[in-house]
Amino acid sequence: MSSKYQALKQECFEANIALNDLGLVIYTFGNVSAVDRNNGVFAIKPSGVPYEKLKPEDIVILDYDNTIIEGEMRPSSDTKTHAYLYKNWEHIGGIAHTHATYSVAWAQAQMDIPVFGTTHADHLTADIPCAEPMRDDLIAGNYEHNTGIQIIDCFNERGLSSEEVEMVLLGNHGPFAWGKDAAKAVYNSKVLETVAQMAYLTLQINPKAPRLKDALIKKHYERKHGKNAYYGQ
Amino acid sequence: MSSKYQALKQECFEANIALNDLGLVIYTFGNVSAVDRNNGVFAIKPSGVPYEKLKPEDIVILDYDNTIIEGEMRPSSDTKTHAYLYKNWEHIGGIAHTHATYSVAWAQAQMDIPVFGTTHADHLTADIPCAEPMRDDLIAGNYEHNTGIQIIDCFNERGLSSEEVEMVLLGNHGPFAWGKDAAKAVYNSKVLETVAQMAYLTLQINPKAPRLKDALIKKHYERKHGKNAYYGQ
Amino acid sequence: MSSKYQALKQECFEANIALNDLGLVIYTFGNVSAVDRNNGVFAIKPSGVPYEKLKPEDIVILDYDNTIIEGEMRPSSDTKTHAYLYKNWEHIGGIAHTHATYSVAWAQAQMDIPVFGTTHADHLTADIPCAEPMRDDLIAGNYEHNTGIQIIDCFNERGLSSEEVEMVLLGNHGPFAWGKDAAKAVYNSKVLETVAQMAYLTLQINPKAPRLKDALIKKHYERKHGKNAYYGQ
Amino acid sequence: MSSKYQALKQECFEANIALNDLGLVIYTFGNVSAVDRNNGVFAIKPSGVPYEKLKPEDIVILDYDNTIIEGEMRPSSDTKTHAYLYKNWEHIGGIAHTHATYSVAWAQAQMDIPVFGTTHADHLTADIPCAEPMRDDLIAGNYEHNTGIQIIDCFNERGLSSEEVEMVLLGNHGPFAWGKDAAKAVYNSKVLETVAQMAYLTLQINPKAPRLKDALIKKHYERKHGKNAYYGQ
C-alpha cells in the first residue's frame, strides 16, 4: 500500500501539525499544502478533520486543476485557492492558511500591516498587503478559485513580488502565507501573526507611530536576504 | 451500581472537562449539560465542584422540570436555565455556560458581536446577540428559570433561529452556547470566545471596520451548512 | 527535627506554589502567608527565593509583632504588612500578594475596578478598591507596616467590610487578597486578576459600559454567600 | 576535545535556552552572550540556529574586537553590538537581545517606558530609555558596531548609569538587557517584557496615569538595591 507520494504526504502532514502546535489554529481551522513540482501535484489537508485525528495517509493528492490523484477523503474546502497559486507562482513549494487571531483582526479591519520595525523588515520590506474583499459576482461564482485570483491580482496591482512578500491578508477573511516548502509557509504564518500583534500594540501605544525608515528596512532585509547576507549558517 | 444514564453522565463529564482543557473556565466557573431525549432527562455538572475533582458519577440527572432523577450532589446553580432551554428548544442536545474572558467582556459591554469576518460567518450569519439584563422583579423571582425565558424572548423578538444561532451573550453575565450534543455546545463556546477576541481586536485596530458583506456571509455559511455544503467529510 | 508548625508551613508552601502555577507571579515576585490563630503566629515565604527552589522547611514563622519564632531565612520583605493585617483583622486566615499583570495595571492606573458583571458580583458587591499611594513621610518611615495601615484605613474610610471584600489594590503597587486560609487568599488573587482583565476589556469595547445593576449584584452575591445560598455542595 | 571555555559555553547555552523557555523569542530570534573577563573573551549564540537544535558546543567564542577564538559556526549577526558593550562597559557579564512582543511594541512606538509602579521601581528608578533610530549613514556603515555606540551614546546623553539601568529599547528594533552574568541579562529581559505589558495596559485603562511618585521610586529601589537593602537572603 505504499504511495509514490509518501514523502510529500509526510511533509504536508507535519506542516499541518506544526500549525496546530504553534497555536495558529483551533479545531479544524486552517490548512497547509506542499507541492511536488516534478510530478505536478500537491498534497493538502482533508476538509474538516481535527488536527489531533489527522494521519499522514489522510492527506489528499491533487494536480493543479484540482483533480484528485490519490486519497480517499475530500480535500480542504480552500483547495482551489492553493491550486491556483501553485499554477501561477511556480517558485512556491508550500502554502499555509490560518485563522490566527491577530492576523484575522487586521484582515477584518481591512488594513495593511505597516512596517513598524526590524522584526517585520527581517522578513519583507513592504507593508503586509490586505487584499480587498471580492466582488459579489465572483463570490457567487467559483469562490475559492477566485480567491486565488484575488491574491495574485492584489500583488500585480501593487507591483509586489511573491518571492519577496510571502504573505497576504484576505480582507474580512484571514492570512495566506507561502514559501519554498510547507515548513517555510508555516514559519511565515507564525511570523505574520507575531508581526500583526506587534503592530497592533504599537498603534495602541502610539497612534502616530512612524513607519520604519527606509535605511533600516533595507539594512535588515539585506543582511538576511541580500547578496551579501550574513545571517544564518 | 450501574446506572441507565451511565453513557449520558460520561458524555456530560467529558464535555465539562473539555471546557476546562480549552481554557474557557477557572476553578468551579461554568457548566455543561447533555440531554437524553428518549428518557426526557438531562445530565449536568454538580454545583461548585472543581474540574480537577469532578468524576463521572458526580453528574446529576434531572427532568425538564428540575426534579432530580439520579445523583447525590446538588446540581449546578444554573440548572433551571438549562431545563427551560431543553423544554422549549427540542432540537438541542447539549448546553454550555462559561465565564470565558472575551465573551464576558462583550456581555459586560452590553453589545452584540458584529459579524466582521468569515470565521464568524463559517458558524452563523447573524451578529451574536447580547440579551438585555433582566428586569428587577424577574431577578428577584425565579432567577435561573427567568434567565431561560430571557434567552428565548431575545431570540423570538429578533426573529433568530436557535438552530442556526447556537450562542448568546447574557448582558452583564456571560455566554451560553448549545448544539446537537454537549461536545458541540463546548465547541460553540470556544468558537464564540475566539470570535469575541477577533472582533474586539478588529475594533481596536479600526473603530470603523465595516460589517462583513452579505455575499460573503451567505457564501461562508452555505459552504459549511447549506444544502450544497462541501466542507468536511 | 520536626516542628509544631509543620502543617502550617506546608499550607503556606503549597499556597505559594499555587501562586506560581496559576501564572500570577514570575521569579521571586509575590508572597503568601498562612496564620495559626491558636498559637498566634503566621507562616510566610522567605524573601527573594524562586518558587522552583522553595521548600516547606524554608517557610518562616513569626508572631504578629514580626518576631521570628522559627526559620533560618529572612522572611518576605512585605512581612510587616501581613503581620499588621493579621493583628487587626482577626477573621482572616491567609494573605496573598502578587504582581499579576492586569491587577497591577489597574493599581498603576490608580482606579477602582467597577463591578461590571456577575463574575465580579459572585465574589463581592463593591467595586474593588484601589487604595491611594502613601504619604511621603509614611513611605520614609516603617513602610511595610504603614502599607498595612494604608489598606485598613482605606477600608474604614469607605465603610468596606474585609469579610465581604477580600481584596484590594495598592495604588502604583499591586494587589493583596485574603481569606479564611492561604488557599482562599490565592483563589481570590486569581479571581481578582480575572475580573481585572474582564473589566479592562469591557471598557475597551464600550467606554460607557454601565455598572452592574443593584438587583443583579445582590442576586449573584446572595446566591453564593447569603443566608439562603444555593451555590456549591 | 575539551575546551578551556567549556563552562562559559555552558553558561551561554543555558541562558539562550532560558530565553526560549520564558517565551521571549520564537524560532531563531534573539541571542544571549556571556563574558569571561579574565580571558578577555565572550561566548555567543551562533546565527540563525533554532533553540531546539542548539547545543553547548555550537556556542562561538570571540574577543572584544570580534575575532573568533573558538567555534565552527558563524556567530550571531548582532555580535558586534555585544562586543562593543563588553569593551566599553567593563562591569557587565552577560547581554541578552530579544524580539519580545511588548518590548518591541514600545520600541516601535519610539517611546520610553514610564515608571508607573513598584514592579518597575524594584528594578530601576529611571524610565526605560528608548534610543533613537540610527542616522542613515551609520546604518549604511558598520551597523551592528554602531548599534552599540547608539546604546552607549543614549546612556551618556541622558546621564544614565548602565550599572543601575540594565536595559534599553532600540527605537524600531527591540530590547537589549545586561547584568552581572548571562542569567541576569535574561532575567532583566523578562522583567522588561513584564513591565512593558503593565505600562501598556496602564495607559489603556488611564491615559493620564501619573508617574510613580519619587518617594516610592526611591523606597522600592533602595529596599532591594540600596546600602540597607533588606530584600533577598
Coordinates of C-alpha atoms in Angstrom, one line a residue, chain A residues 26-29 46-49 72-75 77-78 99-102 104-106 108-111 133-136 139-141 143-144 171-174 196 200 203-204, chain B residues 22 102 116-120 122-123 183 186-188 190-191 194-195 197-202 204-206 209-213 215-216 219-220 223-224 229-233:
Chain A
I26 CA -8.2 25.6 16.7
Y27 CA -10.3 22.6 15.8
T28 CA -10.4 22.1 12.0
F29 CA -9.5 25.7 11.1
P46 CA -8.5 16.8 4.1
S47 CA -11.5 19.1 4.9
G48 CA -12.9 19.3 8.4
V49 CA -10.5 16.9 10.1
E72 CA -10.0 8.7 0.0
M73 CA -11.0 11.9 1.7
R74 CA -12.4 15.2 0.4
P75 CA -9.7 17.8 0.3
S77 CA -12.6 23.5 1.0
D78 CA -9.8 26.0 0.2
H99 CA -7.4 31.9 11.2
A100 CA -4.8 33.2 13.6
T101 CA -6.2 35.8 15.9
Y102 CA -4.2 39.0 15.2
V104 CA -7.6 37.9 11.2
A105 CA -8.1 41.1 13.2
W106 CA -6.1 43.1 10.7
Q108 CA -11.2 42.2 9.4
A109 CA -10.1 45.8 9.9
Q110 CA -9.3 45.8 6.1
M111 CA -5.9 47.4 6.7
P133 CA -12.9 41.6 -0.3
M134 CA -14.1 40.0 -3.5
R135 CA -16.8 41.4 -5.8
D136 CA -20.2 39.8 -5.2
I139 CA -18.1 35.3 -4.6
A140 CA -21.2 33.7 -6.1
G141 CA -19.0 32.1 -8.8
Y143 CA -15.3 31.3 -5.0
E144 CA -12.1 29.5 -3.9
G171 CA -9.9 41.2 3.6
N172 CA -12.5 40.0 6.1
H173 CA -11.1 36.5 5.9
G174 CA -7.6 35.9 7.1
A196 CA 0.5 41.5 13.4
Y200 CA -1.4 46.3 16.8
L203 CA -0.6 51.7 17.4
Q204 CA -2.3 51.3 20.7
Chain B
L22 CA -9.9 24.6 26.4
Y102 CA -13.6 37.9 25.9
F116 CA -16.7 41.1 10.9
G117 CA -15.3 38.1 9.1
T118 CA -15.6 34.7 7.7
T119 CA -14.5 33.0 10.9
H120 CA -17.8 34.3 12.3
D122 CA -18.5 30.0 9.0
H123 CA -20.7 29.4 12.1
A183 CA -19.4 18.4 22.7
V186 CA -18.4 23.2 24.1
Y187 CA -17.2 23.7 20.5
N188 CA -19.5 26.6 20.1
K190 CA -14.8 28.0 22.1
V191 CA -15.7 29.5 18.7
T194 CA -12.4 33.2 19.6
V195 CA -14.7 35.3 17.5
Q197 CA -11.5 38.2 20.7
M198 CA -11.1 38.8 17.0
A199 CA -14.0 41.3 17.0
Y200 CA -12.5 43.1 20.0
L201 CA -9.1 43.5 18.2
T202 CA -10.8 44.5 14.9
Q204 CA -9.2 48.4 18.4
I205 CA -7.4 48.5 15.0
N206 CA -10.2 50.1 13.1
A209 CA -14.4 48.4 10.5
P210 CA -17.4 47.5 8.3
R211 CA -19.7 44.6 8.8
L212 CA -18.9 41.6 6.5
K213 CA -20.7 42.0 3.2
A215 CA -22.5 37.9 -0.2
L216 CA -19.5 36.7 2.0
K219 CA -21.2 32.1 0.9
H220 CA -19.2 31.0 4.0
R223 CA -20.5 26.2 2.0
K224 CA -20.4 24.7 5.5
A229 CA -22.3 22.3 1.7
Y230 CA -18.8 21.0 0.7
Y231 CA -17.0 21.4 4.0
G232 CA -16.0 18.4 6.0
Q233 CA -16.2 14.7 5.2

